[in-house]
Amino acid sequence: MLLEVLQFVVGAARGAVFTHASAEAPGKTLDWGTKILWHTTLKEAEEVSHKTNKPVMVIIYHEYCPSCKMIIPRLTQDEQIVELSRNFTVVALHDTKALDTMKIDGGYIPRIYFMSPHGEVYISTIT
């Protein structure tokens, strides 16, 4: 399902320039891998997204979440997802009270949202 969502949203990013920096995992307790360039603040991701005209993929997680422990390594090791992630500015945000405004469709975790380079959430792609 996530692969289909990524492929759908990539259509909005066709022609965007990919600039790769060294990958940095956002949290130490989950296996984030090194193949995806992770941003660790929404502000930073929004700035990069605006400059590169790439949509933002927001992953909200908690290191104690059993589903997060299962899905994060799968995301970071699947070669198709890694390749598609290059069409996005990817940010991983630890689920905290500060993220209450990002509970568009509930407070479950992991939550994945896609946003335009201008900060609008693509409602049809909420997972």
PDB file of C-alpha atoms in Angstrom:
ATOM      1  CA  MET A   1       0.000   0.000   0.000  1.00  0.00           C
ATOM      2  CA  LEU A   2       2.728   2.480   0.952  1.00  0.00           C
ATOM      3  CA  LEU A   3       4.570   1.747  -2.266  1.00  0.00           C
ATOM      4  CA  GLU A   4       1.448   2.621  -4.269  1.00  0.00           C
ATOM      5  CA  VAL A   5       0.994   5.847  -2.297  1.00  0.00           C
ATOM      6  CA  LEU A   6       4.629   6.802  -2.896  1.00  0.00           C
ATOM      7  CA  GLN A   7       4.299   6.106  -6.608  1.00  0.00           C
ATOM      8  CA  PHE A   8       1.132   8.228  -6.737  1.00  0.00           C
ATOM      9  CA  VAL A   9       2.718  11.173  -4.964  1.00  0.00           C
ATOM     10  CA  VAL A  10       5.899  10.934  -7.045  1.00  0.00           C
ATOM     11  CA  GLY A  11       3.757  12.100  -9.963  1.00  0.00           C
ATOM     12  CA  ALA A  12       3.653  15.510  -8.269  1.00  0.00           C
ATOM     13  CA  ALA A  13       7.436  15.593  -8.076  1.00  0.00           C
ATOM     14  CA  ARG A  14       8.326  14.646 -11.656  1.00  0.00           C
ATOM     15  CA  GLY A  15      11.177  16.757 -12.909  1.00  0.00           C
ATOM     16  CA  ALA A  16      12.334  17.765  -9.434  1.00  0.00           C
ATOM     17  CA  VAL A  17      16.075  17.869  -8.919  1.00  0.00           C
ATOM     18  CA  PHE A  18      17.439  15.384  -6.374  1.00  0.00           C
ATOM     19  CA  THR A  19      20.305  16.555  -4.251  1.00  0.00           C
ATOM     20  CA  HIS A  20      21.767  13.917  -1.967  1.00  0.00           C
ATOM     21  CA  ALA A  21      23.527  14.607   1.290  1.00  0.00           C
ATOM     22  CA  SER A  22      24.790  12.067   3.773  1.00  0.00           C
ATOM     23  CA  ALA A  23      22.012  10.120   5.437  1.00  0.00           C
ATOM     24  CA  GLU A  24      21.438  10.629   9.125  1.00  0.00           C
ATOM     25  CA  ALA A  25      19.091   8.519  11.188  1.00  0.00           C
ATOM     26  CA  PRO A  26      16.638  10.480  13.354  1.00  0.00           C
ATOM     27  CA  GLY A  27      16.493   8.097  16.315  1.00  0.00           C
ATOM     28  CA  LYS A  28      18.949   5.657  17.825  1.00  0.00           C
ATOM     29  CA  THR A  29      16.490   3.004  18.987  1.00  0.00           C
ATOM     30  CA  LEU A  30      15.039   2.126  15.567  1.00  0.00           C
ATOM     31  CA  ASP A  31      16.879   0.837  12.497  1.00  0.00           C
ATOM     32  CA  TRP A  32      16.647   3.880  10.195  1.00  0.00           C
ATOM     33  CA  GLY A  33      19.368   2.667   7.843  1.00  0.00           C
ATOM     34  CA  THR A  34      21.624   4.985   5.865  1.00  0.00           C
ATOM     35  CA  LYS A  35      20.042   4.905   2.410  1.00  0.00           C
ATOM     36  CA  ILE A  36      17.424   7.620   2.953  1.00  0.00           C
ATOM     37  CA  LEU A  37      18.283  11.238   3.692  1.00  0.00           C
ATOM     38  CA  TRP A  38      16.351  11.925   6.912  1.00  0.00           C
ATOM     39  CA  HIS A  39      15.547  15.384   8.193  1.00  0.00           C
ATOM     40  CA  THR A  40      14.746  15.659  11.882  1.00  0.00           C
ATOM     41  CA  THR A  41      12.671  18.839  12.073  1.00  0.00           C
ATOM     42  CA  LEU A  42       9.610  19.843  10.110  1.00  0.00           C
ATOM     43  CA  LYS A  43      10.991  23.356   9.681  1.00  0.00           C
ATOM     44  CA  GLU A  44      14.176  22.049   8.068  1.00  0.00           C
ATOM     45  CA  ALA A  45      12.200  19.689   5.810  1.00  0.00           C
ATOM     46  CA  GLU A  46       9.860  22.487   4.727  1.00  0.00           C
ATOM     47  CA  GLU A  47      12.810  24.761   3.884  1.00  0.00           C
ATOM     48  CA  VAL A  48      14.519  22.041   1.830  1.00  0.00           C
ATOM     49  CA  SER A  49      11.227  21.124   0.158  1.00  0.00           C
ATOM     50  CA  HIS A  50      10.593  24.719  -0.843  1.00  0.00           C
ATOM     51  CA  LYS A  51      14.120  25.064  -2.304  1.00  0.00           C
ATOM     52  CA  THR A  52      14.030  21.755  -4.207  1.00  0.00           C
ATOM     53  CA  ASN A  53      10.314  21.810  -5.103  1.00  0.00           C
ATOM     54  CA  LYS A  54       9.947  18.252  -3.777  1.00  0.00           C
ATOM     55  CA  PRO A  55       6.962  17.171  -1.668  1.00  0.00           C
ATOM     56  CA  VAL A  56       7.569  16.311   1.979  1.00  0.00           C
ATOM     57  CA  MET A  57       6.998  12.825   3.357  1.00  0.00           C
ATOM     58  CA  VAL A  58       6.393  13.131   7.107  1.00  0.00           C
ATOM     59  CA  ILE A  59       6.745  10.007   9.253  1.00  0.00           C
ATOM     60  CA  ILE A  60       5.612  10.368  12.862  1.00  0.00           C
ATOM     61  CA  TYR A  61       6.918   7.598  15.086  1.00  0.00           C
ATOM     62  CA  HIS A  62       7.657   6.576  18.657  1.00  0.00           C
ATOM     63  CA  GLU A  63      10.529   4.240  19.494  1.00  0.00           C
ATOM     64  CA  TYR A  64       8.330   2.196  21.856  1.00  0.00           C
ATOM     65  CA  CYS A  65       5.634   1.604  19.219  1.00  0.00           C
ATOM     66  CA  PRO A  66       5.568  -2.062  18.073  1.00  0.00           C
ATOM     67  CA  SER A  67       4.252  -1.083  14.629  1.00  0.00           C
ATOM     68  CA  CYS A  68       7.023   1.514  14.237  1.00  0.00           C
ATOM     69  CA  LYS A  69       9.618  -1.110  15.150  1.00  0.00           C
ATOM     70  CA  MET A  70       8.211  -3.282  12.392  1.00  0.00           C
ATOM     71  CA  ILE A  71       7.589  -0.760   9.591  1.00  0.00           C
ATOM     72  CA  ILE A  72      10.610   1.585   9.857  1.00  0.00           C
ATOM     73  CA  PRO A  73      13.214  -1.091   9.014  1.00  0.00           C
ATOM     74  CA  ARG A  74      11.000  -2.320   6.160  1.00  0.00           C
ATOM     75  CA  LEU A  75      10.772   1.213   4.750  1.00  0.00           C
ATOM     76  CA  THR A  76      14.495   1.789   4.970  1.00  0.00           C
ATOM     77  CA  GLN A  77      15.526  -1.544   3.452  1.00  0.00           C
ATOM     78  CA  ASP A  78      13.072  -1.836   0.555  1.00  0.00           C
ATOM     79  CA  GLU A  79      15.025  -0.746  -2.531  1.00  0.00           C
ATOM     80  CA  GLN A  80      11.931   0.530  -4.374  1.00  0.00           C
ATOM     81  CA  ILE A  81      10.927   2.692  -1.418  1.00  0.00           C
ATOM     82  CA  VAL A  82      14.504   3.938  -0.999  1.00  0.00           C
ATOM     83  CA  GLU A  83      14.592   4.877  -4.700  1.00  0.00           C
ATOM     84  CA  LEU A  84      11.188   6.601  -4.547  1.00  0.00           C
ATOM     85  CA  SER A  85      12.211   8.485  -1.386  1.00  0.00           C
ATOM     86  CA  ARG A  86      14.658  10.461  -3.521  1.00  0.00           C
ATOM     87  CA  ASN A  87      11.661  12.278  -4.979  1.00  0.00           C
ATOM     88  CA  PHE A  88      10.765  13.621  -1.522  1.00  0.00           C
ATOM     89  CA  THR A  89      12.125  15.598   1.354  1.00  0.00           C
ATOM     90  CA  VAL A  90      11.770  12.984   4.099  1.00  0.00           C
ATOM     91  CA  VAL A  91      11.343  13.910   7.755  1.00  0.00           C
ATOM     92  CA  ALA A  92      10.924  11.642  10.777  1.00  0.00           C
ATOM     93  CA  LEU A  93       9.295  13.252  13.797  1.00  0.00           C
ATOM     94  CA  HIS A  94       9.128  11.715  17.249  1.00  0.00           C
ATOM     95  CA  ASP A  95       5.490  11.623  18.421  1.00  0.00           C
ATOM     96  CA  THR A  96       5.192  14.224  21.171  1.00  0.00           C
ATOM     97  CA  LYS A  97       2.592  16.598  22.555  1.00  0.00           C
ATOM     98  CA  ALA A  98       4.042  19.266  20.242  1.00  0.00           C
ATOM     99  CA  LEU A  99       2.790  17.257  17.257  1.00  0.00           C
ATOM    100  CA  ASP A 100      -0.859  17.335  18.347  1.00  0.00           C
ATOM    101  CA  THR A 101      -1.556  19.681  15.436  1.00  0.00           C
ATOM    102  CA  MET A 102      -0.516  16.872  13.065  1.00  0.00           C
ATOM    103  CA  LYS A 103      -3.275  14.532  14.227  1.00  0.00           C
ATOM    104  CA  ILE A 104      -5.335  15.272  11.134  1.00  0.00           C
ATOM    105  CA  ASP A 105      -6.955  11.856  11.083  1.00  0.00           C
ATOM    106  CA  GLY A 106      -6.204  10.629  14.598  1.00  0.00           C
ATOM    107  CA  GLY A 107      -3.311  10.179  16.965  1.00  0.00           C
ATOM    108  CA  TYR A 108      -2.162   6.713  15.887  1.00  0.00           C
ATOM    109  CA  ILE A 109       1.461   5.902  15.126  1.00  0.00           C
ATOM    110  CA  PRO A 110       3.203   5.468  12.868  1.00  0.00           C
ATOM    111  CA  ARG A 111       1.523   8.218  10.854  1.00  0.00           C
ATOM    112  CA  ILE A 112       2.656   9.163   7.369  1.00  0.00           C
ATOM    113  CA  TYR A 113       1.636  12.399   5.681  1.00  0.00           C
ATOM    114  CA  PHE A 114       2.602  13.938   2.377  1.00  0.00           C
ATOM    115  CA  MET A 115       2.822  17.701   1.935  1.00  0.00           C
ATOM    116  CA  SER A 116       3.357  19.926  -1.079  1.00  0.00           C
ATOM    117  CA  PRO A 117       6.482  22.113  -1.233  1.00  0.00           C
ATOM    118  CA  HIS A 118       4.155  24.923  -0.118  1.00  0.00           C
ATOM    119  CA  GLY A 119       3.064  23.137   3.069  1.00  0.00           C
ATOM    120  CA  GLU A 120      -0.377  21.843   2.047  1.00  0.00           C
ATOM    121  CA  VAL A 121      -1.158  18.311   3.256  1.00  0.00           C
ATOM    122  CA  TYR A 122      -2.243  15.944   0.494  1.00  0.00           C
ATOM    123  CA  ILE A 123      -5.395  14.719   2.246  1.00  0.00           C
ATOM    124  CA  SER A 124      -5.967  11.865  -0.229  1.00  0.00           C
ATOM    125  CA  THR A 125      -2.634  10.249   0.722  1.00  0.00           C
ATOM    126  CA  ILE A 126      -2.958  10.108   4.514  1.00  0.00           C
ATOM    127  CA  THR A 127      -2.070   6.613   5.718  1.00  0.00           C
TER     128      THR A 127
END
